[in-house]
Amino acid sequence: MDSLLPCRRNLLALIAAAACTGGPLLAQADTAYPTRPVTVVVPQGAGGANDAIARIVLQRVSELLGQSFVVDNRVGAGGNIGTAYSAKARPDGYTLMLTSDSAQVVAPALYKAPGFDPVKDFEPVAAVATAGYVLVANPAFPANTVAELIARAKAQPGAISYASAGNGTLNHLIAEVLRKQAGIDMQHVPYKSSAAAATDVVSGQVPVSVQSLPSSIGFIQAGKLKVLGVVNPKRVAALPDAPTIGETLPGFGFTPWYGLFAPAGTPPEIVAKLHGAVDKALAAKDIQDRLAQQGAEPWRLTSAQFGASVKTELARWATIVKDSGARVD
């Protein structure tokens, strides 16, 4: 038996040596990430606000990390299809998701079974951008301000209608909060997309709508839509002269956002590297300028701050959805 001791000592020495070198080898593997193209799921359609913002930022992230970051638009069910797919992806950093607050914190309250848990199934990687949202009207609509809209709606209960991208969408819920806070009665006209809703406001089929700036700024600049008020708590850089709705209705304000997530269990080293690349991209003046052209602004938080914000928003929107009575099964 004693003759086996040298063998055992040699074996233990080999194990110890492997353990000593394992740390540096693992660190080297983490440093090397990514070694192949990364897929980034966008649960909204091509050409929309989230898609445009994702492509602007990810192009720079690709340059910084030396690999392609390929956008995969997986649409349907208010973003649930792409989000559920991302939640089940392998947590190795090669399938990520860049999504909007409407899909990540509104949908779980709106759908009975969205197919994912917004907290347990994801690692918050990086906040990316906030978008300006505006209450817009057809240029021929008599009201030019939020106060004038409220006055007309109170004088003619139910006579004014507003367009949205569909029942339970972000622009529908924001409009419902406005309606309730102002104490007015307006008729909801749901469409299948924000673009369709905006088009009918431009044509005069429906007088008003809440729209994201990335999807409506072209119409605004062309004079085909007029801004009654900004949804965000503060005035937005793209429309510095446009007052906020909160200036008429104190306390009113929303900050719609877009952020990057990874499946739960993704190694923290990879999350940190991705966060660093996104943050560096957002610090670049040319990226900020390109986002501004879309009516968006960089939103720079730590991963932990972003995760805490998601939890706060989940609670807020759960209350709003419950109060609105909106439900999609």
C-alpha angles and dihedrals in degrees: 000000000000088000088066094059095083089052091050091048090050091049092050090048091053091049091049091049091050090049091051093051095039093077096055092041092053091046089052090053091050091048090052093057123150103041095160138025117300122221116219114195116215108192091204131072129276113270095027126118096267092046093051093048092046093053093048095052099036092053089063093042088054090054093048096048098036098235135094117263103202121201114226111192107208106175136180144087095041092303095312095116095057093038094051090047091052092048090059096045121115108272096233100111095256097100115049135161130225108193146158130251090249090065098037105040106014101045095058089061094041101048124059091216112014092171098240144059109237093210107030097042099050145055111216105231107174142341106236114182147338120225130217114240122195141190103233135185139191108270090242093057108113096228117082100176139038090252091054091048091052092048093051092046091051091048091049109030111204094001096106120069131196130206126225139174089255144300111320096008119138095256091049093051094045090052090049091053089050092049093050096042092049092044095233136135118230130162119244117226109189122205132185094251143009089248092057091048092049092048092056092048088052090051092046097244090123121020104217144018142168108243138174114248092233089061098037108031092093091057091046094051090048091052093244093118130031125211117236095178146339116252095208120093090243132038112270125240093235091059106026094166096050112100121227122247086238089066086067099029108036113221095024115124144120132189108204111202147188125215145174121244136181128202114273112271096036107148112265091231090061092045090051093049092049091047091051092051093048092047091050090049092051091051091060115103094219092053090048090051093050091049090049089056086059092049091253135120132205115264109203118189135142115260089253092051090049091051092050090050091053091055092049091049092049090058094045095050093044087061093045093049092047092050092047093052090224115151135167120192 
